[in-house]
PDB file of C-alpha atoms in Angstrom:
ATOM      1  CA  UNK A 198     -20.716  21.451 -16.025  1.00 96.00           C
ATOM      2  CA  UNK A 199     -21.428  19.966 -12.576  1.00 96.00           C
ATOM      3  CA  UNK A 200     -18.898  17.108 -11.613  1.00 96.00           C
ATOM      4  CA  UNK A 201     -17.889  15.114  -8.483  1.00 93.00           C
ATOM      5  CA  UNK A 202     -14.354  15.688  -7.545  1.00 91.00           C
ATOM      6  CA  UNK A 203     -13.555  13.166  -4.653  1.00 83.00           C
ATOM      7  CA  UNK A 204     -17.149  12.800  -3.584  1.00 81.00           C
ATOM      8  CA  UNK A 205     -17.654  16.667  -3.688  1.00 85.00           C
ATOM      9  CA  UNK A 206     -20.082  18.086  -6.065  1.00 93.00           C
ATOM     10  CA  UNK A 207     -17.825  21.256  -8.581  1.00 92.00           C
ATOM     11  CA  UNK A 208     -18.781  23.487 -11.170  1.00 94.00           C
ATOM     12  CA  UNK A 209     -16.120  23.399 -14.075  1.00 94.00           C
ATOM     13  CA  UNK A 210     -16.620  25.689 -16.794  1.00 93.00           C
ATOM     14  CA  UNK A 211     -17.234  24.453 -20.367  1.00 93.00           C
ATOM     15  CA  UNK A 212     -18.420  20.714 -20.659  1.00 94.00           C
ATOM     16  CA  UNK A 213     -15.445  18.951 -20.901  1.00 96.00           C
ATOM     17  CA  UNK A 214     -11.938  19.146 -19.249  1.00 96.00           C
ATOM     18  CA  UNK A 215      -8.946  16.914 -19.828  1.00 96.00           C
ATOM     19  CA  UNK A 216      -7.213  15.212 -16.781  1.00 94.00           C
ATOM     20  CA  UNK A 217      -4.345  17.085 -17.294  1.00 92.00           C
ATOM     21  CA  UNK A 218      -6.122  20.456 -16.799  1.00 93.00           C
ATOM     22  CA  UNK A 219      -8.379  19.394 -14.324  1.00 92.00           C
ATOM     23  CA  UNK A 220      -4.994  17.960 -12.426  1.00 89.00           C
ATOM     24  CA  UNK A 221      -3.385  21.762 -13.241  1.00 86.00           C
ATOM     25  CA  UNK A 222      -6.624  23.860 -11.997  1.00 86.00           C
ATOM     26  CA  UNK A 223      -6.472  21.795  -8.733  1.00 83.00           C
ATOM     27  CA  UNK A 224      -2.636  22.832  -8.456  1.00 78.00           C
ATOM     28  CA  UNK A 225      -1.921  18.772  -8.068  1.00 77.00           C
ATOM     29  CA  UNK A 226       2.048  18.042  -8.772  1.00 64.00           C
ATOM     30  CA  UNK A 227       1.844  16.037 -11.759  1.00 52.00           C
ATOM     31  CA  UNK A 228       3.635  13.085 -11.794  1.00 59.00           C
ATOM     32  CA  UNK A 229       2.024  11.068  -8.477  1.00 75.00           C
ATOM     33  CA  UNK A 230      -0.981  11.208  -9.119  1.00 81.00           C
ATOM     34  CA  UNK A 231      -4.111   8.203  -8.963  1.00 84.00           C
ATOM     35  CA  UNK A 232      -6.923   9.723 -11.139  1.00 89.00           C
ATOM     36  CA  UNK A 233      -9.796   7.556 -11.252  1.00 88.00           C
ATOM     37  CA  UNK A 234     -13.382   8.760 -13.044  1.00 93.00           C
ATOM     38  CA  UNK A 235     -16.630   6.550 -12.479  1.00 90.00           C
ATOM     39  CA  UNK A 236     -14.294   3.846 -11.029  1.00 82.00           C
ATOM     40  CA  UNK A 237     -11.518   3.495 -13.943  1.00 84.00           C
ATOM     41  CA  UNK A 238      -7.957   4.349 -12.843  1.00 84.00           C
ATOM     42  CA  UNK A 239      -6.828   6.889 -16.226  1.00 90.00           C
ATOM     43  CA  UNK A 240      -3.230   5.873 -16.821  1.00 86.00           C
ATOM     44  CA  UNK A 241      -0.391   8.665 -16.600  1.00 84.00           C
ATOM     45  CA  UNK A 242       0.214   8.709 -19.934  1.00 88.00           C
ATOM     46  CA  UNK A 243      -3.612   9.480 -21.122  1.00 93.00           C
ATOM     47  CA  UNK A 244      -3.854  12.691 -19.027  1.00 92.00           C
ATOM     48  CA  UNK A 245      -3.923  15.023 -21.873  1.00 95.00           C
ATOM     49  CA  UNK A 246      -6.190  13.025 -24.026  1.00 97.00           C
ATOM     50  CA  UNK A 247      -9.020  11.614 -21.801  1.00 97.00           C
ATOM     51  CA  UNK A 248     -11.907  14.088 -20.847  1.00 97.00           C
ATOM     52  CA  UNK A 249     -14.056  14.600 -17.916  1.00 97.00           C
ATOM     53  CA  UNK A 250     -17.758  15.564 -18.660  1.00 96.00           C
ATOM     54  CA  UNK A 251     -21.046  16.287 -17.041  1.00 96.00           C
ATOM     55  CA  UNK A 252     -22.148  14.357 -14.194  1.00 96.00           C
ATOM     56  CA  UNK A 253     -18.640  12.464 -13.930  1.00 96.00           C
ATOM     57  CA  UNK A 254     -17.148  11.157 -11.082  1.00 94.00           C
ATOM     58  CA  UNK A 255     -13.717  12.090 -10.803  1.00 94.00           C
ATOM     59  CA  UNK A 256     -10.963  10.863  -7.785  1.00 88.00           C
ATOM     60  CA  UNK A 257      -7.663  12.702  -7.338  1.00 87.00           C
ATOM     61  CA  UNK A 258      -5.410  11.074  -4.912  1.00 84.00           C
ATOM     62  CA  UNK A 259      -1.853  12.436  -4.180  1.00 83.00           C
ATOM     63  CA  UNK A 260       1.161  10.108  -3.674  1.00 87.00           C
ATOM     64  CA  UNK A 261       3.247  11.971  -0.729  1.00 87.00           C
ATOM     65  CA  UNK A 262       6.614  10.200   0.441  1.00 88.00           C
ATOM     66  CA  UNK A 263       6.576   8.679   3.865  1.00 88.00           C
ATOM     67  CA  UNK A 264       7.151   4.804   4.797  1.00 83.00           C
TER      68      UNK A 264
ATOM     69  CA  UNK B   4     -22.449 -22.380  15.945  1.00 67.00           C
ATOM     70  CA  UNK B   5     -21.207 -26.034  16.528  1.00 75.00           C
ATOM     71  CA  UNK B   6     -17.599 -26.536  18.174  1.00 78.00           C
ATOM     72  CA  UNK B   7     -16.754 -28.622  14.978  1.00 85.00           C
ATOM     73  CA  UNK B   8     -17.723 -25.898  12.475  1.00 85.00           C
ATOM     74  CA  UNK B   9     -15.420 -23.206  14.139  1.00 86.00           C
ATOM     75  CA  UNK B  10     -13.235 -25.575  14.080  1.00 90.00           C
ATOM     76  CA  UNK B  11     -13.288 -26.212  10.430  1.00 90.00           C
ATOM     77  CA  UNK B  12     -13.518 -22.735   9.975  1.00 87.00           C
ATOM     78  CA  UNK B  13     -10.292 -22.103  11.689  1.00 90.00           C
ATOM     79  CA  UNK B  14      -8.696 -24.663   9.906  1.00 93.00           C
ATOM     80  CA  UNK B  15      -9.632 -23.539   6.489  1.00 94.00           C
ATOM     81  CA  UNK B  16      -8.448 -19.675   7.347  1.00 95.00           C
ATOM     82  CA  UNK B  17      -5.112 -20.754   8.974  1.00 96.00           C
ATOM     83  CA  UNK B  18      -4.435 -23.251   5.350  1.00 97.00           C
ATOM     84  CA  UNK B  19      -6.033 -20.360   3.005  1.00 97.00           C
ATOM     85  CA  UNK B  20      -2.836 -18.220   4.568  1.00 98.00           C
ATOM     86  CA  UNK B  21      -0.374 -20.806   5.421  1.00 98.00           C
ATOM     87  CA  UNK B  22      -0.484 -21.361   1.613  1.00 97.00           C
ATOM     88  CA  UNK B  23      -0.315 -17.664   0.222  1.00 98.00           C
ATOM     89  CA  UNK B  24       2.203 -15.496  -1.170  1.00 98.00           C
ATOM     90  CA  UNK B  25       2.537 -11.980  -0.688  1.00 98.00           C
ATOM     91  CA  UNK B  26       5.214  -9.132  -1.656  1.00 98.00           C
ATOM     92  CA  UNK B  27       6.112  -6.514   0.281  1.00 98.00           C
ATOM     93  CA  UNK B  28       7.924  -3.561  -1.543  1.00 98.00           C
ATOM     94  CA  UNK B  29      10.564  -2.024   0.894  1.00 98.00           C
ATOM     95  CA  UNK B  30      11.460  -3.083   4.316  1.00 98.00           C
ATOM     96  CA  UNK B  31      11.359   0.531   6.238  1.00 97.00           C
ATOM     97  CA  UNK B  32       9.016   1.396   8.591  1.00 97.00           C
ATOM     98  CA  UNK B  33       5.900   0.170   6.610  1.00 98.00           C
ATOM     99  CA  UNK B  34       7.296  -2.919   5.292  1.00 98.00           C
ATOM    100  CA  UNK B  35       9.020  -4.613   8.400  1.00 98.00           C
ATOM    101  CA  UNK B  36       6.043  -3.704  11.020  1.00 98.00           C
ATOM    102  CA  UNK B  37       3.735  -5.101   8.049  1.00 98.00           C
ATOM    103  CA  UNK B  38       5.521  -8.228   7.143  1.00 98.00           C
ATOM    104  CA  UNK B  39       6.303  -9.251  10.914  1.00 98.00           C
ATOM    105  CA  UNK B  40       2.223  -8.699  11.499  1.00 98.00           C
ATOM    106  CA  UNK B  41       1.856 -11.017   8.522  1.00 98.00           C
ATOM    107  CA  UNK B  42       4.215 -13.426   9.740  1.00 98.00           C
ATOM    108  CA  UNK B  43       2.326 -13.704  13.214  1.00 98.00           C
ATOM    109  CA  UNK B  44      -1.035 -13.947  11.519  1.00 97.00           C
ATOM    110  CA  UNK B  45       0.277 -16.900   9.495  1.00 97.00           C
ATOM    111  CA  UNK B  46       0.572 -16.036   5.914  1.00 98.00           C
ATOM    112  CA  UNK B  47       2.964 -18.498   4.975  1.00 98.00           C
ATOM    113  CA  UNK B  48       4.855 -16.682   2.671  1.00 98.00           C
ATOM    114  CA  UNK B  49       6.810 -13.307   2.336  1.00 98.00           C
ATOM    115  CA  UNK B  50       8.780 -12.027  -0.588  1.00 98.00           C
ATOM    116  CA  UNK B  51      10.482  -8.312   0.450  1.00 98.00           C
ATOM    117  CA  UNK B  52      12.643  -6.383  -1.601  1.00 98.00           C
ATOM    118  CA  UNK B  53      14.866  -3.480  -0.331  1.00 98.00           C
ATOM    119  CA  UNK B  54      17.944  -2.337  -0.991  1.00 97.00           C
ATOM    120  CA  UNK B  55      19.036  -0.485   2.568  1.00 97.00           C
ATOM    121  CA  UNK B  56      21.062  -2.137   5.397  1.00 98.00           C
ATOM    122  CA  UNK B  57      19.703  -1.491   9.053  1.00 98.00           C
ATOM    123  CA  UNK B  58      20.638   2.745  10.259  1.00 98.00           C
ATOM    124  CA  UNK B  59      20.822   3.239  14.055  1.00 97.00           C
ATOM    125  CA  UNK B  60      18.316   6.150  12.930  1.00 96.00           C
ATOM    126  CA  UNK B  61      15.669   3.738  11.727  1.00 97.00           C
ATOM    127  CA  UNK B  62      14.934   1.931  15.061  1.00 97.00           C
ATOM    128  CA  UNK B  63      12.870   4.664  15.790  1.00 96.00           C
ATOM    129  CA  UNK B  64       9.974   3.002  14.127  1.00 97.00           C
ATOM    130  CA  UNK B  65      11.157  -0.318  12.235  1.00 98.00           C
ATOM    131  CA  UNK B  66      11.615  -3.831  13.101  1.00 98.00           C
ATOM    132  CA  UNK B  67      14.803  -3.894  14.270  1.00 98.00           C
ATOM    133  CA  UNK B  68      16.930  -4.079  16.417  1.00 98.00           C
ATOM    134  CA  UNK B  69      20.520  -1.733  17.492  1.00 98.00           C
ATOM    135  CA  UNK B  70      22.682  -5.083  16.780  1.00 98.00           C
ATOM    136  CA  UNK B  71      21.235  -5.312  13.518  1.00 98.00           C
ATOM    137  CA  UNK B  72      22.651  -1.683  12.282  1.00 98.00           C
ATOM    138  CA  UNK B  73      25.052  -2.216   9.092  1.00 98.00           C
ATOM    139  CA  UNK B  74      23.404  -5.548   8.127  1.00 98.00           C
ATOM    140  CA  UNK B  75      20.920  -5.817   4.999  1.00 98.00           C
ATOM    141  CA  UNK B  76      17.482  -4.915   6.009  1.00 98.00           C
ATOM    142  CA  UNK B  77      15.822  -7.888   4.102  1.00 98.00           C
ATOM    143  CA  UNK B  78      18.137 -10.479   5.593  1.00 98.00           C
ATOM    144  CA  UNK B  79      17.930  -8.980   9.359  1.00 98.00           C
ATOM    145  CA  UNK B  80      13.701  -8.652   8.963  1.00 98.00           C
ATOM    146  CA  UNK B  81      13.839 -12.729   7.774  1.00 98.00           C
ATOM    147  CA  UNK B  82      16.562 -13.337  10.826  1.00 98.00           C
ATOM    148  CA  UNK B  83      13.441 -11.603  13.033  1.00 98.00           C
ATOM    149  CA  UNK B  84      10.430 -13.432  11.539  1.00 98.00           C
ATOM    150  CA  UNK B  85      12.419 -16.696  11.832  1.00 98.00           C
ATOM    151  CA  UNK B  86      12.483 -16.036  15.688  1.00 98.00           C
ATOM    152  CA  UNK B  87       8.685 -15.214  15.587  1.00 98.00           C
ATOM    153  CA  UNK B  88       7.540 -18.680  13.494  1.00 97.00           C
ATOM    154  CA  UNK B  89      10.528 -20.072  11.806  1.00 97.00           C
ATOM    155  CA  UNK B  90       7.766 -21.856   9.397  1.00 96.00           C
ATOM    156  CA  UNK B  91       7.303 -18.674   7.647  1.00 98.00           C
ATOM    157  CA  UNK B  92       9.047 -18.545   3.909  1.00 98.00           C
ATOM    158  CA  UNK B  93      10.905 -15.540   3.935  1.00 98.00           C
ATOM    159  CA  UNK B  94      12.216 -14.662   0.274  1.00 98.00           C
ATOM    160  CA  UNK B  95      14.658 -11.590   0.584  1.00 98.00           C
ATOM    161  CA  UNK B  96      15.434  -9.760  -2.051  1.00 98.00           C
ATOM    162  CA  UNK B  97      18.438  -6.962  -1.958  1.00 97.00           C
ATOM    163  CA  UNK B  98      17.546  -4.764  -4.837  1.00 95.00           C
ATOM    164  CA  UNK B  99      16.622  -1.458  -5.633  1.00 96.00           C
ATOM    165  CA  UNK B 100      13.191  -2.388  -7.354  1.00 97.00           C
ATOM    166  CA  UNK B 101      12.424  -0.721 -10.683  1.00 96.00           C
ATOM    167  CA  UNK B 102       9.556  -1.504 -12.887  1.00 96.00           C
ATOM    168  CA  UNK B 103      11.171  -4.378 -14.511  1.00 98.00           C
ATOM    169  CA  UNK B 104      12.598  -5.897 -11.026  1.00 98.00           C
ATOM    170  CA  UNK B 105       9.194  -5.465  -9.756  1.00 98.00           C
ATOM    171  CA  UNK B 106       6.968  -7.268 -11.794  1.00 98.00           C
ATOM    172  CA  UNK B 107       9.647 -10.196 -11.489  1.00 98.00           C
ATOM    173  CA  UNK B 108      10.349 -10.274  -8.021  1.00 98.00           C
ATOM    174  CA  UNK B 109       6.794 -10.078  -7.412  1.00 98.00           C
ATOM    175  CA  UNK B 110       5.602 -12.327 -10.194  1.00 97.00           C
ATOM    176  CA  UNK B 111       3.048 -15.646  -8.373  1.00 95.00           C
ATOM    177  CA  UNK B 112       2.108 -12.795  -5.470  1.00 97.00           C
ATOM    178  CA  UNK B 113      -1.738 -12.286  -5.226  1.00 96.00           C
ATOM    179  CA  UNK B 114      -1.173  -9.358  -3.132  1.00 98.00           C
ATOM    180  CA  UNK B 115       1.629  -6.892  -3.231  1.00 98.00           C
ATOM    181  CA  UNK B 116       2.596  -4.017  -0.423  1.00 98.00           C
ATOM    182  CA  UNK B 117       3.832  -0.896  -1.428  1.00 98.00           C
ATOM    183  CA  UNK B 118       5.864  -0.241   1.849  1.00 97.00           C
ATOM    184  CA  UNK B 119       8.013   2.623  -0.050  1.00 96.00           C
ATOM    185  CA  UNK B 120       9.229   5.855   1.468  1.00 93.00           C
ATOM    186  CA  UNK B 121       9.337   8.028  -1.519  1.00 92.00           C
ATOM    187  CA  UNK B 122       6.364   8.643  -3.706  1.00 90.00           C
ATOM    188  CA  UNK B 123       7.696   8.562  -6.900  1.00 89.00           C
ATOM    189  CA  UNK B 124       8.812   4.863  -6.250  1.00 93.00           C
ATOM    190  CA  UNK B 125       5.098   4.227  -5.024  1.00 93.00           C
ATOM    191  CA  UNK B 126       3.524   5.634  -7.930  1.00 90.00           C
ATOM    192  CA  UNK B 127       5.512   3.107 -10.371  1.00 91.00           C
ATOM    193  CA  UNK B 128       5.227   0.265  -8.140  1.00 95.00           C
ATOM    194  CA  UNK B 129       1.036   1.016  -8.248  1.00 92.00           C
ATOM    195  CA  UNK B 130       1.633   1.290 -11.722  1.00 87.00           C
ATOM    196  CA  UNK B 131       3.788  -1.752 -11.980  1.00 93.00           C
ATOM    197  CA  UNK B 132       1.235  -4.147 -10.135  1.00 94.00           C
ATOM    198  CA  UNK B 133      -2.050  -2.888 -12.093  1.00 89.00           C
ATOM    199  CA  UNK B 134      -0.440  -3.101 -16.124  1.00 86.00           C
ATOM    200  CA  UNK B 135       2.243  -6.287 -15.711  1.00 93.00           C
ATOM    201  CA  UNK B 136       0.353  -7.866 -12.344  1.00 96.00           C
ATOM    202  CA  UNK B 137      -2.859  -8.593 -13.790  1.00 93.00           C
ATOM    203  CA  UNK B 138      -3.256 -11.011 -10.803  1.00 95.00           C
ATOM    204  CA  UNK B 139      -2.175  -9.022  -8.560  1.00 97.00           C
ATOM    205  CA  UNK B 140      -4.059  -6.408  -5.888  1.00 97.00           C
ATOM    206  CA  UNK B 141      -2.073  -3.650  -4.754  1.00 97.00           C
ATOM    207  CA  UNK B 142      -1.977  -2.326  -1.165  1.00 98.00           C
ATOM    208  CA  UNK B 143      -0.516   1.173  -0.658  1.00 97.00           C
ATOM    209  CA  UNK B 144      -0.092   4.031   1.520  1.00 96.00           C
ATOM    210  CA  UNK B 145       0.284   7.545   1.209  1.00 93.00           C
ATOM    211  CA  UNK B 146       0.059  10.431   4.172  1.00 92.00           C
ATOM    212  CA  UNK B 147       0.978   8.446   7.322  1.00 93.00           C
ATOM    213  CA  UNK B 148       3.956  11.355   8.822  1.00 92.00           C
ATOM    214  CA  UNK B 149       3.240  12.824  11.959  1.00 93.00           C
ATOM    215  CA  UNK B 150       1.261  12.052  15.052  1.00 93.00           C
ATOM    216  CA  UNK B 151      -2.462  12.242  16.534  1.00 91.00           C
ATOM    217  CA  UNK B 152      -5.631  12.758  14.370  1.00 89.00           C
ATOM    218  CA  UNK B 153      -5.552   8.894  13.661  1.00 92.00           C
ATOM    219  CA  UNK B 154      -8.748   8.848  12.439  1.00 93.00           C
ATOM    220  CA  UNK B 155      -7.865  10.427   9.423  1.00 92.00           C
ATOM    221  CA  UNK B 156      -6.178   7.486   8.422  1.00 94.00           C
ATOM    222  CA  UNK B 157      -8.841   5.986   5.771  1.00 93.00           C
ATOM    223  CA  UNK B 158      -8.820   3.470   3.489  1.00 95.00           C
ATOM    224  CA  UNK B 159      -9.618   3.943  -0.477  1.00 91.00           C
ATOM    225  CA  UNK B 160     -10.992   1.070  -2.659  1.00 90.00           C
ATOM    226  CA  UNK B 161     -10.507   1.377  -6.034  1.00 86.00           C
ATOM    227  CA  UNK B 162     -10.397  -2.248  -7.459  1.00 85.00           C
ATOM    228  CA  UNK B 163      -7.245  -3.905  -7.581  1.00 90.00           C
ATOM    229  CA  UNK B 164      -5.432  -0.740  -5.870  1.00 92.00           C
ATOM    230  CA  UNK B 165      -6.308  -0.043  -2.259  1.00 94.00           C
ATOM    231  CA  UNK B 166      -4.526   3.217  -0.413  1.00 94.00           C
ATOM    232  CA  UNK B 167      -4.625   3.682   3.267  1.00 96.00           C
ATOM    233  CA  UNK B 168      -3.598   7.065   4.345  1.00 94.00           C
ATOM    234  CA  UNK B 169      -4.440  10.671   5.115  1.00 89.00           C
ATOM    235  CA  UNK B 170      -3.343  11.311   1.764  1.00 84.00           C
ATOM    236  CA  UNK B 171      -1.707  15.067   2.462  1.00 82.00           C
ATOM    237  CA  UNK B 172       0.603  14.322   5.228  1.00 85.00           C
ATOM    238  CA  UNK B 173       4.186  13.693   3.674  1.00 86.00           C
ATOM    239  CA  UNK B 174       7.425  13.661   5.053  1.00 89.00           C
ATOM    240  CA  UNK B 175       9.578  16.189   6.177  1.00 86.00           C
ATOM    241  CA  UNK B 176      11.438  18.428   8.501  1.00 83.00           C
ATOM    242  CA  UNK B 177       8.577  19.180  10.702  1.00 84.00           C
ATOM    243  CA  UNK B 178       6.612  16.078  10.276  1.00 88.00           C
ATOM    244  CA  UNK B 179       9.036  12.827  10.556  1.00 90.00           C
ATOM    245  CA  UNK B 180       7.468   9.478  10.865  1.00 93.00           C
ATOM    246  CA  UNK B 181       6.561   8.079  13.915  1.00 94.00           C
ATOM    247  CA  UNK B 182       6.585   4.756  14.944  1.00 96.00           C
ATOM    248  CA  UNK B 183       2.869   4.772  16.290  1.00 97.00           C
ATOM    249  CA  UNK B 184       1.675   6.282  13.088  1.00 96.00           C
ATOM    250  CA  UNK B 185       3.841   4.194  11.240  1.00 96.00           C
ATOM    251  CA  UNK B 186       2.965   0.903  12.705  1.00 97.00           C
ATOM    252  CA  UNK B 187      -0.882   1.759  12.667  1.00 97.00           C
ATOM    253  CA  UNK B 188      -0.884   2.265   8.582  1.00 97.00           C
ATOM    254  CA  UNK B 189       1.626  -0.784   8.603  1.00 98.00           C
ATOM    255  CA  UNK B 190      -1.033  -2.983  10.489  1.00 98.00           C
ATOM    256  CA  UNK B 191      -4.199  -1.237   8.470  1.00 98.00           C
ATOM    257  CA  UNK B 192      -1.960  -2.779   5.251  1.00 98.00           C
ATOM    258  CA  UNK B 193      -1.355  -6.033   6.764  1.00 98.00           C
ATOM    259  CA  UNK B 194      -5.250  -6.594   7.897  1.00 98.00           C
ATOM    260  CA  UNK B 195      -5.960  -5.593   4.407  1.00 98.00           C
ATOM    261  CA  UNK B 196      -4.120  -8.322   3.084  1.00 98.00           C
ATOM    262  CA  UNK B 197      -5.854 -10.846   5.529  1.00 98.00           C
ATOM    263  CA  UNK B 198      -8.888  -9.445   3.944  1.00 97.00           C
ATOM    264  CA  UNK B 199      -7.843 -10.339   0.286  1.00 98.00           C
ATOM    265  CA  UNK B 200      -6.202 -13.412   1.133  1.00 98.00           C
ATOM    266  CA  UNK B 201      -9.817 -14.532   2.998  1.00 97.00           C
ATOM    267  CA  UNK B 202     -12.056 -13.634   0.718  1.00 95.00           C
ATOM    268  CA  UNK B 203     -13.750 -10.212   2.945  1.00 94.00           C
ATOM    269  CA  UNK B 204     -13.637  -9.520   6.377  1.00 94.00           C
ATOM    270  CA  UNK B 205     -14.173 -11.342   9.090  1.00 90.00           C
ATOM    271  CA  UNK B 206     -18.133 -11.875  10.403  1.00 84.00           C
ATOM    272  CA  UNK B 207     -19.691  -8.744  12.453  1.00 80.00           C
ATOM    273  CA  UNK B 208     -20.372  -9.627  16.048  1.00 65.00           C
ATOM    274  CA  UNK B 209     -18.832 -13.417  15.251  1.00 55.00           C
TER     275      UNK B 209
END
């Protein structure tokens, strides 16, 4: 399936991937994490059990420490 | 436009921030440059929450100054505002801010800063703000160690949650923070409040 991944156009295979694996594929470190898709921030704890499919928009923005 | 409109105009911006309330997670190197920006632009009140006292090894980038070192950063940063506009409501809060403390201390704030150094304590202070802070727009920053390539420093809108940042540059050994760099995603937070608090930017070309 063809997917937006921070405004860039990817090819995922299968039609559907959960958060969490997308999150694992894209080596993220799990826990600081903002994952938006089409505009909806998906909380932490829903990571595992809410999907990304065809044509979705998907944001992946790492927390990293410095203030 | 008419002497008496800018006028009114003024007058309406200066009482839209004279008369809000905004927290500022941590007192560091975000939080102090932020808050003392906010203070001079005339946002009438601050609440800031940290739990640190003043190191010699933080006036490299933080509002503060070397007789300051040893005293509690949230009482020396309202000492420093006072001198800037003594008008400004500074509520200072020393405590370590967990989810619970958070969505108290910050409870009547229409804007919250996330002015943390570690990310695991921005993460569940973004979390904090969009579950328990319904009211509430968060403004946060991740990737601001390091110097040059300042244009990489963006600005995401996602709703209620708004990240400035290079998003990749953290902390360490070989990339400390720097004040410039520091004080440049301190201000972009602090003009993004002004932006909240007023409604949108300010006119093009005005």
């Amino acid at each position: 399936m063809r997917v937006t991944v921070n405004f860039e156009p990817e090819e995922i295979p299968g039609d559907s991937i959960s958060v969490a694996a997308l999150l694992k594929m894209r080596r993220y470190s799990f826990p600081l994490i903002i994952a938006r898709i089409g505009g909806r921030l998906v909380e932490r704890t829903d990571y595992e059990t809410t999907f990304v499919r065809e044509g979705d928009e998907v944001e992946l923005y790492h927390l990293v420490s410095g203030g | 436009m008419r002497f008496d409109m800018v006028e009114e105009m003024r007058n309406q911006t200066r009482k839209r921030l004279a008369t809000a309330r905004v927290g500022i997670a941590g007192a560091g190197g975000l939080g102090s440059n932020c808050a003392v920006a906010l203070a001079r632009a005339g946002v009438g009140s601050l609440v800031v929450a940290d739990f640190d006292v003043v190191q010699s090894s933080n006036l490299d980038r933080q509002y503060y100054f070397l007789d300051q070192v040893g005293r509690p950063k949230v009482e020396a940063l309202r000492d420093n505002i006072g001198r800037i506009d003594p008008n400004v409501r500074v509520e200072a809060a020393t405590l370590r801010l967990d989810a619970d403390k958070a969505a108290a201390t910050f409870a009547g704030c229409s804007v919250v800063v996330e002015a943390f150094d570690d990310a695991a304590a921005k993460a569940m202070l973004i979390e904090t703000v969009l579950e328990r802070l319904p009211e509430a727009t968060i403004v946060a920053a991740s990737g601001i160690a390091g110097w040059g390539r300042v244009e990489a420093l963006g600005v995401r809108r996602m709703g209620r949650l708004i990240l400035v940042g290079d998003l990749e540059s953290a902390v360490s050994e070989e990339l400390p923070p720097m004040a410039p760099r520091v004080g440049v995603a301190a201000c972009m937070e602090a003009d993004l409040v002004l932006e909240l608090l007023l409604g949108g930017p300010s006119p093009q070309g005005a």
